[in-house]
Amino acid sequence: MANMHLIHAPLLQNPAPLLVLPLNSAGIILDPILARCKTLYSDNYLNYRRACIDKSLTVGDCLLYQRQQTTLGLNASSNHNQPRHIANLIVTDHPYHPIRKLWLSQALEALHTQLYPLIRYEGLRHIAIFARPLLYTDYDNSIEATDGNTATPLTSATSAELSVPVLDWHDDIYPLIQDRLKDLPKLRISVHVPRDIEI
């Protein structure tokens, strides 16, 4: 059984060999931490962006990318937190649109399917999930900027305009993550949540 726990620590300081990044099928990145990942792991971003452009990546997919040591560059030598794998979890069709329960469920199932061989044959024991992109609220909410001190607007569209119910973290999102990933053997799952979510 998986050991799952919520943490407030910065995602990019987690030494997990696999990062799970919730993204969209449009190839657009607005979240400042995801934008930092785009820069740090440009090889993964190029692979993800290419899949979005050629339409081979749709909502409910999980694009697992294995990074090559030769692509890590000089920065990797001074940063021991470089992941070996990145799972691009496609949970919505656009960053301004809230996720749907079906899309998240399908993406988590795809992630589960791809994690199992890594656990069994490559000894994967720890993953880190970036939870903030899974949270969507109305236009007046905000997300922390990269420095954690200032805030920027998340969207300009309300859920009513989109006619899609907004999923609640405690009632919908986290229980779904637990349910879909709980049976992964001997795996520690760090779920990085914003500070306004109680642990």
mmCIF file of C-alpha atoms in Angstrom:
data_model
loop_
_atom_site.group_PDB
_atom_site.id
_atom_site.type_symbol
_atom_site.label_atom_id
_atom_site.label_comp_id
_atom_site.label_asym_id
_atom_site.label_seq_id
_atom_site.Cartn_x
_atom_site.Cartn_y
_atom_site.Cartn_z
ATOM 1 C CA MET A 1 0.000 0.000 0.000
ATOM 2 C CA ALA A 2 1.125 3.529 -0.761
ATOM 3 C CA ASN A 3 2.027 5.928 2.043
ATOM 4 C CA MET A 4 0.530 9.291 1.096
ATOM 5 C CA HIS A 5 1.060 12.536 2.982
ATOM 6 C CA LEU A 6 0.363 16.231 2.407
ATOM 7 C CA ILE A 7 3.168 18.771 2.739
ATOM 8 C CA HIS A 8 3.598 22.524 2.341
ATOM 9 C CA ALA A 9 7.278 22.419 1.379
ATOM 10 C CA PRO A 10 8.326 23.757 -2.057
ATOM 11 C CA LEU A 11 7.959 21.134 -4.779
ATOM 12 C CA LEU A 12 11.326 21.872 -6.348
ATOM 13 C CA GLN A 13 13.122 21.041 -3.107
ATOM 14 C CA ASN A 14 11.672 17.542 -3.015
ATOM 15 C CA PRO A 15 14.291 14.873 -3.879
ATOM 16 C CA ALA A 16 11.694 12.455 -5.310
ATOM 17 C CA PRO A 17 12.948 10.795 -8.504
ATOM 18 C CA LEU A 18 9.534 11.296 -10.135
ATOM 19 C CA LEU A 19 7.492 14.507 -10.260
ATOM 20 C CA VAL A 20 3.809 14.600 -11.176
ATOM 21 C CA LEU A 21 2.836 17.874 -12.864
ATOM 22 C CA PRO A 22 -0.869 18.548 -13.585
ATOM 23 C CA LEU A 23 -1.072 20.229 -16.989
ATOM 24 C CA ASN A 24 -3.501 20.946 -19.811
ATOM 25 C CA SER A 25 -3.797 19.650 -23.354
ATOM 26 C CA ALA A 26 -3.379 23.158 -24.833
ATOM 27 C CA GLY A 27 0.310 23.317 -23.956
ATOM 28 C CA ILE A 28 -0.124 26.613 -22.073
ATOM 29 C CA ILE A 29 1.635 27.096 -18.734
ATOM 30 C CA LEU A 30 0.521 29.902 -16.399
ATOM 31 C CA ASP A 31 1.381 28.643 -12.913
ATOM 32 C CA PRO A 32 4.730 30.133 -11.802
ATOM 33 C CA ILE A 33 6.028 26.838 -10.401
ATOM 34 C CA LEU A 34 5.103 24.987 -13.585
ATOM 35 C CA ALA A 35 6.834 27.774 -15.527
ATOM 36 C CA ARG A 36 9.935 27.170 -13.412
ATOM 37 C CA CYS A 37 9.689 23.448 -14.183
ATOM 38 C CA LYS A 38 9.463 24.367 -17.857
ATOM 39 C CA THR A 39 12.827 26.087 -17.559
ATOM 40 C CA LEU A 40 14.497 23.538 -15.292
ATOM 41 C CA TYR A 41 13.273 20.505 -17.216
ATOM 42 C CA SER A 42 13.160 21.921 -20.731
ATOM 43 C CA ASP A 43 13.594 18.461 -22.245
ATOM 44 C CA ASN A 44 10.328 17.364 -20.644
ATOM 45 C CA TYR A 45 8.567 20.580 -21.663
ATOM 46 C CA LEU A 46 9.592 20.204 -25.318
ATOM 47 C CA ASN A 47 8.285 16.620 -25.316
ATOM 48 C CA TYR A 48 5.003 17.719 -23.686
ATOM 49 C CA ARG A 49 4.582 20.732 -25.985
ATOM 50 C CA ARG A 50 5.216 18.622 -29.091
ATOM 51 C CA ALA A 51 2.541 16.134 -27.983
ATOM 52 C CA CYS A 52 0.066 19.011 -27.464
ATOM 53 C CA ILE A 53 0.770 20.483 -30.905
ATOM 54 C CA ASP A 54 0.351 17.192 -32.758
ATOM 55 C CA LYS A 55 -2.820 16.427 -30.729
ATOM 56 C CA SER A 56 -1.502 13.089 -29.474
ATOM 57 C CA LEU A 57 -2.120 14.246 -25.905
ATOM 58 C CA THR A 58 -5.692 14.664 -24.690
ATOM 59 C CA VAL A 59 -7.395 15.222 -21.359
ATOM 60 C CA GLY A 60 -7.261 12.145 -19.176
ATOM 61 C CA ASP A 61 -3.802 11.155 -20.442
ATOM 62 C CA CYS A 62 -0.548 10.870 -18.565
ATOM 63 C CA LEU A 63 2.633 11.510 -20.531
ATOM 64 C CA LEU A 64 5.506 9.883 -18.640
ATOM 65 C CA TYR A 65 8.887 11.240 -19.662
ATOM 66 C CA GLN A 66 12.173 9.583 -18.719
ATOM 67 C CA ARG A 67 14.921 12.148 -18.581
ATOM 68 C CA GLN A 68 18.359 11.249 -19.910
ATOM 69 C CA GLN A 69 21.413 12.017 -17.809
ATOM 70 C CA THR A 70 23.039 13.704 -20.805
ATOM 71 C CA THR A 71 20.187 16.218 -21.003
ATOM 72 C CA LEU A 72 20.419 17.311 -17.384
ATOM 73 C CA GLY A 73 23.241 19.738 -18.107
ATOM 74 C CA LEU A 74 25.659 21.427 -15.734
ATOM 75 C CA ASN A 75 22.926 22.537 -13.322
ATOM 76 C CA ALA A 76 22.271 18.926 -12.397
ATOM 77 C CA SER A 77 25.707 18.548 -10.875
ATOM 78 C CA SER A 78 24.926 21.171 -8.247
ATOM 79 C CA ASN A 79 21.297 20.178 -7.735
ATOM 80 C CA HIS A 80 20.659 16.705 -6.371
ATOM 81 C CA ASN A 81 16.897 17.149 -6.692
ATOM 82 C CA GLN A 82 16.790 16.510 -10.429
ATOM 83 C CA PRO A 83 14.015 13.971 -11.130
ATOM 84 C CA ARG A 84 14.666 10.994 -13.379
ATOM 85 C CA HIS A 85 11.041 10.904 -14.527
ATOM 86 C CA ILE A 86 8.304 13.496 -14.967
ATOM 87 C CA ALA A 87 4.660 12.508 -15.269
ATOM 88 C CA ASN A 88 2.660 15.115 -17.174
ATOM 89 C CA LEU A 89 -0.877 14.612 -15.887
ATOM 90 C CA ILE A 90 -3.351 16.069 -18.393
ATOM 91 C CA VAL A 91 -6.309 17.121 -16.243
ATOM 92 C CA THR A 92 -7.948 19.875 -18.314
ATOM 93 C CA ASP A 93 -8.140 21.246 -21.846
ATOM 94 C CA HIS A 94 -7.048 24.786 -20.929
ATOM 95 C CA PRO A 95 -5.441 26.424 -17.874
ATOM 96 C CA TYR A 96 -8.455 28.753 -17.510
ATOM 97 C CA HIS A 97 -10.867 25.802 -17.304
ATOM 98 C CA PRO A 98 -11.521 23.808 -14.135
ATOM 99 C CA ILE A 99 -10.744 20.131 -14.138
ATOM 100 C CA ARG A 100 -13.533 17.579 -14.359
ATOM 101 C CA LYS A 101 -13.757 14.565 -12.136
ATOM 102 C CA LEU A 102 -13.766 12.174 -15.096
ATOM 103 C CA TRP A 103 -10.627 13.762 -16.566
ATOM 104 C CA LEU A 104 -8.778 13.612 -13.256
ATOM 105 C CA SER A 105 -9.877 10.030 -12.668
ATOM 106 C CA GLN A 106 -8.704 8.937 -16.129
ATOM 107 C CA ALA A 107 -5.373 10.749 -15.773
ATOM 108 C CA LEU A 108 -4.741 9.167 -12.371
ATOM 109 C CA GLU A 109 -5.569 5.727 -13.770
ATOM 110 C CA ALA A 110 -3.080 6.339 -16.588
ATOM 111 C CA LEU A 111 -0.492 7.458 -14.025
ATOM 112 C CA HIS A 112 -1.137 4.339 -11.920
ATOM 113 C CA THR A 113 -0.641 2.093 -14.962
ATOM 114 C CA GLN A 114 2.687 3.734 -15.811
ATOM 115 C CA LEU A 115 3.987 3.825 -12.235
ATOM 116 C CA TYR A 116 3.537 0.139 -11.550
ATOM 117 C CA PRO A 117 6.377 -1.067 -13.846
ATOM 118 C CA LEU A 118 8.705 1.606 -12.432
ATOM 119 C CA ILE A 119 7.968 0.379 -8.913
ATOM 120 C CA ARG A 120 8.331 -3.271 -9.798
ATOM 121 C CA TYR A 121 11.306 -3.219 -12.177
ATOM 122 C CA GLU A 122 13.188 0.013 -11.406
ATOM 123 C CA GLY A 123 12.697 0.258 -7.652
ATOM 124 C CA LEU A 124 10.766 3.540 -7.628
ATOM 125 C CA ARG A 125 9.861 4.309 -4.003
ATOM 126 C CA HIS A 126 8.984 8.021 -3.887
ATOM 127 C CA ILE A 127 6.988 10.442 -6.042
ATOM 128 C CA ALA A 128 5.972 14.076 -5.544
ATOM 129 C CA ILE A 129 2.650 15.479 -6.800
ATOM 130 C CA PHE A 130 2.209 19.216 -7.347
ATOM 131 C CA ALA A 131 -1.395 19.795 -6.225
ATOM 132 C CA ARG A 132 -1.929 23.530 -6.780
ATOM 133 C CA PRO A 133 -2.887 23.243 -10.499
ATOM 134 C CA LEU A 134 -5.630 20.808 -9.465
ATOM 135 C CA LEU A 135 -7.317 23.554 -7.457
ATOM 136 C CA TYR A 136 -9.570 25.938 -9.327
ATOM 137 C CA THR A 137 -11.580 28.760 -7.871
ATOM 138 C CA ASP A 138 -13.389 31.778 -9.264
ATOM 139 C CA TYR A 139 -11.687 34.790 -10.778
ATOM 140 C CA ASP A 140 -11.252 36.616 -7.455
ATOM 141 C CA ASN A 141 -9.025 33.916 -6.007
ATOM 142 C CA SER A 142 -5.288 33.946 -6.449
ATOM 143 C CA ILE A 143 -2.214 31.749 -6.341
ATOM 144 C CA GLU A 144 1.126 32.449 -4.754
ATOM 145 C CA ALA A 145 3.840 33.709 -7.022
ATOM 146 C CA THR A 146 7.214 31.978 -7.223
ATOM 147 C CA ASP A 147 8.620 33.864 -4.241
ATOM 148 C CA GLY A 148 5.596 32.905 -2.111
ATOM 149 C CA ASN A 149 4.992 36.496 -0.965
ATOM 150 C CA THR A 150 2.833 37.998 -3.687
ATOM 151 C CA ALA A 151 -0.210 36.743 -5.534
ATOM 152 C CA THR A 152 -1.382 36.793 -9.116
ATOM 153 C CA PRO A 153 -4.905 36.138 -10.480
ATOM 154 C CA LEU A 154 -5.553 32.551 -11.497
ATOM 155 C CA THR A 155 -8.316 33.061 -14.050
ATOM 156 C CA SER A 156 -10.658 35.586 -15.538
ATOM 157 C CA ALA A 157 -13.568 33.189 -16.039
ATOM 158 C CA THR A 158 -15.958 31.978 -13.379
ATOM 159 C CA SER A 159 -17.141 28.415 -13.038
ATOM 160 C CA ALA A 160 -20.695 29.579 -13.762
ATOM 161 C CA GLU A 161 -19.581 30.933 -17.130
ATOM 162 C CA LEU A 162 -18.006 27.575 -17.911
ATOM 163 C CA SER A 163 -21.040 25.589 -16.681
ATOM 164 C CA VAL A 164 -18.723 23.120 -14.972
ATOM 165 C CA PRO A 165 -18.909 22.359 -11.244
ATOM 166 C CA VAL A 166 -15.719 23.253 -9.403
ATOM 167 C CA LEU A 167 -14.239 20.279 -7.587
ATOM 168 C CA ASP A 168 -13.521 20.603 -3.881
ATOM 169 C CA TRP A 169 -10.110 19.531 -2.597
ATOM 170 C CA HIS A 170 -11.383 17.721 0.503
ATOM 171 C CA ASP A 171 -14.541 16.214 -0.981
ATOM 172 C CA ASP A 172 -13.472 15.429 -4.546
ATOM 173 C CA ILE A 173 -9.829 15.822 -5.518
ATOM 174 C CA TYR A 174 -7.825 14.378 -2.625
ATOM 175 C CA PRO A 175 -10.149 11.380 -2.099
ATOM 176 C CA LEU A 176 -9.824 10.595 -5.805
ATOM 177 C CA ILE A 177 -6.019 10.752 -5.636
ATOM 178 C CA GLN A 178 -6.067 8.464 -2.605
ATOM 179 C CA ASP A 179 -8.455 6.006 -4.208
ATOM 180 C CA ARG A 180 -6.587 5.734 -7.526
ATOM 181 C CA LEU A 181 -3.066 5.478 -6.101
ATOM 182 C CA LYS A 182 -3.499 3.775 -2.717
ATOM 183 C CA ASP A 183 -2.710 0.244 -3.896
ATOM 184 C CA LEU A 184 0.708 1.084 -5.374
ATOM 185 C CA PRO A 185 3.128 -1.071 -3.346
ATOM 186 C CA LYS A 186 5.884 0.402 -1.167
ATOM 187 C CA LEU A 187 5.486 3.888 -2.625
ATOM 188 C CA ARG A 188 5.779 7.142 -0.663
ATOM 189 C CA ILE A 189 3.645 9.881 -2.226
ATOM 190 C CA SER A 190 4.317 13.493 -1.227
ATOM 191 C CA VAL A 191 1.407 15.734 -2.201
ATOM 192 C CA HIS A 192 2.527 19.374 -2.255
ATOM 193 C CA VAL A 193 -0.438 21.591 -1.375
ATOM 194 C CA PRO A 194 -0.800 25.373 -0.956
ATOM 195 C CA ARG A 195 -0.470 26.749 2.567
ATOM 196 C CA ASP A 196 -4.176 27.549 2.823
ATOM 197 C CA ILE A 197 -4.967 23.831 2.824
ATOM 198 C CA GLU A 198 -4.739 22.321 6.286
ATOM 199 C CA ILE A 199 -2.574 19.250 6.666
#
